[in-house]
XYZ file of C-alpha atoms in Angstrom:
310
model
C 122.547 100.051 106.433
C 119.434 100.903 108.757
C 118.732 104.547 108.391
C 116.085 106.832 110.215
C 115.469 103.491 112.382
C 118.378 103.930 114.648
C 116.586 104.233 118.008
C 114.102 102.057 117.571
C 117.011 99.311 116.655
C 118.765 100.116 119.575
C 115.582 99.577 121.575
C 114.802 96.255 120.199
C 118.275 95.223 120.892
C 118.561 96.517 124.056
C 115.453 94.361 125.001
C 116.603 91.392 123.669
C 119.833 91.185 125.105
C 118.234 91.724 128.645
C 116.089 88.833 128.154
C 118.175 86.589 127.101
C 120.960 87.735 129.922
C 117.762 87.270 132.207
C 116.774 83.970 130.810
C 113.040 85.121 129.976
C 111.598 86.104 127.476
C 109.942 89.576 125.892
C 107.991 90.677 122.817
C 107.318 93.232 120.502
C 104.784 94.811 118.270
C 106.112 96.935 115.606
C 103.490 98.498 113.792
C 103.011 101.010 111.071
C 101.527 101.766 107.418
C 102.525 98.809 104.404
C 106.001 100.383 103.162
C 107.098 102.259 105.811
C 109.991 99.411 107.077
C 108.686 97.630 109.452
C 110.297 94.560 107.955
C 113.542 96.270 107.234
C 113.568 97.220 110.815
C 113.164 93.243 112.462
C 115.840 92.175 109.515
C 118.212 94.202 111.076
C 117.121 92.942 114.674
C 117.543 89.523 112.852
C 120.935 89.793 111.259
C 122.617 91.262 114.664
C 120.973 88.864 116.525
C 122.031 86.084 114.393
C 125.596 87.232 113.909
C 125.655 87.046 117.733
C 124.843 83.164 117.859
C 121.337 83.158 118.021
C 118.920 81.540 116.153
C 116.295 83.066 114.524
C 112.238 81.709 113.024
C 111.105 83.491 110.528
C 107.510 83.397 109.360
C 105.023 85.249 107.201
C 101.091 85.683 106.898
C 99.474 85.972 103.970
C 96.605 88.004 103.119
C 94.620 86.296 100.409
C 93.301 83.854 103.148
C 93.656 80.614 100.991
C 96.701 79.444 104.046
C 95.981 76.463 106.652
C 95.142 77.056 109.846
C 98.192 77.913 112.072
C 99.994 78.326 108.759
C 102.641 80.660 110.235
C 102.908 78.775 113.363
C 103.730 75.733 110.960
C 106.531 77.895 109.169
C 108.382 78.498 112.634
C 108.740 75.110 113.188
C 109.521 73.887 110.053
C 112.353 76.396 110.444
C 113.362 74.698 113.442
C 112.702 71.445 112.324
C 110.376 70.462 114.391
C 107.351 69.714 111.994
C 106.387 67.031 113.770
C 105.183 69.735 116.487
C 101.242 69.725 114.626
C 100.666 66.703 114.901
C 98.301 66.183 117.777
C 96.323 63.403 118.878
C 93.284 62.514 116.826
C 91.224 61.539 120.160
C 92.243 64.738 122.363
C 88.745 66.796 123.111
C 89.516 70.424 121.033
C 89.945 72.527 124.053
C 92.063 69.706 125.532
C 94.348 69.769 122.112
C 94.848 73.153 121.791
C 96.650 73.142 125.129
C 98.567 70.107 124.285
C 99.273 72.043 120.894
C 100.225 75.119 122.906
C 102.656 73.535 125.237
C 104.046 71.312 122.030
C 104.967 74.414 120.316
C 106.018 76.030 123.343
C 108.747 72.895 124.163
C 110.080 73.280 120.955
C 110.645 77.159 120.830
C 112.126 76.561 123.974
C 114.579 73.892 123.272
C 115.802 76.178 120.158
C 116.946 78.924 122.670
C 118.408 81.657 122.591
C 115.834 82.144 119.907
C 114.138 85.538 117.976
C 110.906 84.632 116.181
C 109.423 87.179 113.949
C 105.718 86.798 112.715
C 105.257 88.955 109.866
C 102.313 91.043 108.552
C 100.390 89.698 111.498
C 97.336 91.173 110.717
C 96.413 88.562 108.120
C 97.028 85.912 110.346
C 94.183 83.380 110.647
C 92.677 83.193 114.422
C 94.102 79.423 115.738
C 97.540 81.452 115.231
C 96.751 84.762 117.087
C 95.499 82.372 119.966
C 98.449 79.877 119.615
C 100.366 83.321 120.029
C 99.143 84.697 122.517
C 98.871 81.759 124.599
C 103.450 81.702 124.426
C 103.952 85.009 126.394
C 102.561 82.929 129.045
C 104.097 79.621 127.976
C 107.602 80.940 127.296
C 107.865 83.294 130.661
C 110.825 81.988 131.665
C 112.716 80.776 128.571
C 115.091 83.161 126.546
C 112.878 83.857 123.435
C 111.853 86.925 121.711
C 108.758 87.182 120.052
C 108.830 90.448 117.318
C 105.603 90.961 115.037
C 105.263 93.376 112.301
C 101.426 94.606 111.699
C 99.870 97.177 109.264
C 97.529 99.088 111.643
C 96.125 100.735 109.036
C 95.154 97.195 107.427
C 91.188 96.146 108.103
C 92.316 93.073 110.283
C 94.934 94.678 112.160
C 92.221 96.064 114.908
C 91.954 92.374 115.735
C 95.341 91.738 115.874
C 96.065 94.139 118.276
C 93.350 93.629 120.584
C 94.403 89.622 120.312
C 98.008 90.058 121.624
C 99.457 92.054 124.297
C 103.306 92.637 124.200
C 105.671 93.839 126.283
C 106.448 96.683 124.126
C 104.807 98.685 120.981
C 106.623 100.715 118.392
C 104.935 102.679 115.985
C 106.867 103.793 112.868
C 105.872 106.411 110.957
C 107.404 108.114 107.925
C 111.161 109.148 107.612
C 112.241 112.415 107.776
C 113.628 114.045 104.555
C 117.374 113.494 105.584
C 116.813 110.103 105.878
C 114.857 109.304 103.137
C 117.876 110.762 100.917
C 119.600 107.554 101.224
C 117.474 105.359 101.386
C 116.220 106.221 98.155
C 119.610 106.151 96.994
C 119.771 102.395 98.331
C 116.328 101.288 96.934
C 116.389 102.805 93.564
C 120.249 103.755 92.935
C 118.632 108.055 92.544
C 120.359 110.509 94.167
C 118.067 113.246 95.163
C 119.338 116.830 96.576
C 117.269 118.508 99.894
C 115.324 120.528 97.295
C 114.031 116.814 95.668
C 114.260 115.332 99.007
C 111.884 117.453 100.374
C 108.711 117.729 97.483
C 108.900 113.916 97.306
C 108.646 113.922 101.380
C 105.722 115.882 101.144
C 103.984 114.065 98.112
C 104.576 110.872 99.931
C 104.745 111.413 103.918
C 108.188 110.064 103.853
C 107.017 106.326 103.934
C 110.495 104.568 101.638
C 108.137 102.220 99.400
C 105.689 105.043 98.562
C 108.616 107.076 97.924
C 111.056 104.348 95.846
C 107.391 103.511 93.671
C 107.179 107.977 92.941
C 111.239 108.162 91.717
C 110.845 105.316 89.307
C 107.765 106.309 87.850
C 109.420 109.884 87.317
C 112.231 107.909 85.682
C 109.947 106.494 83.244
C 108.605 110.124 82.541
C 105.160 109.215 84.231
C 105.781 111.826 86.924
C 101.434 112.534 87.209
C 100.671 108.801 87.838
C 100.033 107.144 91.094
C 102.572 104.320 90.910
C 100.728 100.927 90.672
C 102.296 99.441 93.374
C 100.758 102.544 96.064
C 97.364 102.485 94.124
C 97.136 98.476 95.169
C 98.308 99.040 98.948
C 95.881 102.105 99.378
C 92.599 100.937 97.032
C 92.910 97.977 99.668
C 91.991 100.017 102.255
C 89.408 102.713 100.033
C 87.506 99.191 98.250
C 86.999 98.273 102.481
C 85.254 102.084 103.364
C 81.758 102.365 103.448
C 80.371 104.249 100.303
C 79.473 107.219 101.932
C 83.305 107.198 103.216
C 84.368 107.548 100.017
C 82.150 110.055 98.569
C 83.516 112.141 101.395
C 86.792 111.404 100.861
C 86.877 112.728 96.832
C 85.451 115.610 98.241
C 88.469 116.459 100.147
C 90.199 115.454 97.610
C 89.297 118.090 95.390
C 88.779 120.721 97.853
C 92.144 119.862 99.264
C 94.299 120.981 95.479
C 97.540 122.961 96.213
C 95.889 123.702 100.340
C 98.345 122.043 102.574
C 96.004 123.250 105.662
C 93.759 120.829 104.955
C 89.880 121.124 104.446
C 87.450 122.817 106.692
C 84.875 120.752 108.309
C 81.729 123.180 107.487
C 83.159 123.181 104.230
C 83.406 119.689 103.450
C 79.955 119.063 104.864
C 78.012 121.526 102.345
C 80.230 120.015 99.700
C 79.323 116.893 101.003
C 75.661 117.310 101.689
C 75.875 116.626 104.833
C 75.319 117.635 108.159
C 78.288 118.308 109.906
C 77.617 116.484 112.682
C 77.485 113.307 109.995
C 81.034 114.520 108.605
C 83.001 113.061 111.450
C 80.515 110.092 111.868
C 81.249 109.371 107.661
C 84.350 109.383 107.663
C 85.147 107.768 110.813
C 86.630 104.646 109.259
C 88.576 106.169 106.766
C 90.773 108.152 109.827
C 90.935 104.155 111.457
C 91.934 103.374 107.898
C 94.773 105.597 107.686
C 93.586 107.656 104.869
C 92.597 110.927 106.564
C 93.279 113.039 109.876
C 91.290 115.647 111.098
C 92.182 118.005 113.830
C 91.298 121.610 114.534
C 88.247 121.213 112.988
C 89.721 120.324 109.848
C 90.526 117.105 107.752
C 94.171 116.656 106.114
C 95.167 113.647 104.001
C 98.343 112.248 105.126
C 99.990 112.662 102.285
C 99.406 113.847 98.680
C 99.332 110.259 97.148
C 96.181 109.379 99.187
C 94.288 112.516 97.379
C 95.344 111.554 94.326
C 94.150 108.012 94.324
């Protein structure tokens, strides 16, 4: 069961059915921090969808960049059988292929509707696919097909991403609230936490469900001071990508920040820092793209007490 995600379901289903009863087709960003449900969210879409007759493509990025080109657009079709789709003529100039390659894929999306095709993790996709993408909300205007993506935005490549595509619609998730984290724990990790629990591990962790799942068993193992291993790899991602001077700013905050859930003032954190403040903002600019820090009011907050720790 979906929980904490109702509208936004109810949105995405909404749209689809209207393009299908319309016989065109729409698309969707859904975008948010690694853990948060992004992909739980489109499953759902999926499995309604699907339980009401239509088909449904599935593919997924990967970031370690070692895939093909067009390597998701490749998994779509193989789920539709239609392989065959990438093959295009040896002799074809390039900008003449990748249209034939366009309207190829295009045909074949469109003779599997009423279709759903999800792109995961988008923002490692390679750039042939974010054009071959881009290039079907054109190609597909009149054919019942929905198009949902799932990207990190606070991922280095998702800045790309979304200036590559536009889409008919963009949701942003962002953590759950206490109430609804209660059971969704309870689903991931078989704890049942009271509103008491509910609410410190909200707070350490911003409500995002992975971050959140990762902190209960690691208290289960009696390693309750530890940053779980799984939220140190998702957020070092992001800190190894920061300019130094970023992150000497950042562990600043960090220890300023201990047990002050107002955040850090600015003029503060710039004499800590050794900086100007005038350079504060400038510093730490990519780290607030990055996800890792807000500031406001003249003063910086992390999101979420995991982020200090690390």
């Amino acid at each position: 069961m979906l929980h904490g995600r109702e509208a936004e379901l109810r949105e995405l289903l909404a749209a689809a059915a209207a393009a299908f009863a319309a016989g065109r087709s729409t698309s969707a960003l859904i975008v948010g921090d690694a853990g948060i449900g992004k992909t739980r969210l489109v499953a759902e879409v999926a499995d309604r969808l699907r339980a009401d007759g239509v088909r449904v493509a599935w593919a997924a990025c990967v970031a370690d960049g070692g895939a093909p080109p067009y390597w998701p657009v490749a998994q779509l079709l193989d789920a539709l059988g239609r392989a065959d789709v990438m093959e295009v003529p040896a002799s074809a100039e390039p900008e003449f292929a990748r249209f034939l390659l366009f309207e190829a894929v295009a045909d074949a999306l469109r003779d599997a509707a009423p279709l759903l095709v999800v792109v995961d993790d988008l923002q490692w996709a390679d750039a042939p696919t974010l054009r071959v993408l881009a290039a079907l909300r054109a190609h597909l205007a009149v054919a019942p097909v929905v198009l949902l993506a799932t990207v990190r935005d606070t991922d280095p490549g998702a800045a790309r991403t979304l200036d590559a595509l536009a889409a008919d619609r963009r949701l942003g998730l962002r953590g759950l609230a206490a109430a609804d984290l209660m059971p969704v724990l309870a689903e991931l990790t078989g704890v049942s936490l009271d509103a008491a629990a509910a609410a410190d591990l909200h707070a350490r962790t911003g409500g995002n469900p992975f971050f959140a799942a990762e902190v209960v068993r690691m208290r289960r193992a009696g390693r309750d001071a530890e940053v779980p291993g799984g939220v140190r790899a998702v957020l070092d991602r992001r800190l190894d990508r920061l300019p130094d001077g970023s992150e000497t700013v950042l562990r600043a905050a960090a220890a300023l920040d201990v047990g002050v859930t107002s955040g850090v003032d600015a003029v503060l954190l710039a004499r800590v820092s050794d900086l100007p403040p005038a350079a504060v903002a400038e510093t730490v600019a990519p780290a607030v793209d990055a996800g890792l820090l807000r500031v406001g009011h003249d003063r910086y907050r992390f999101p979420h007490a995991l982020v200090a720790d690390t």
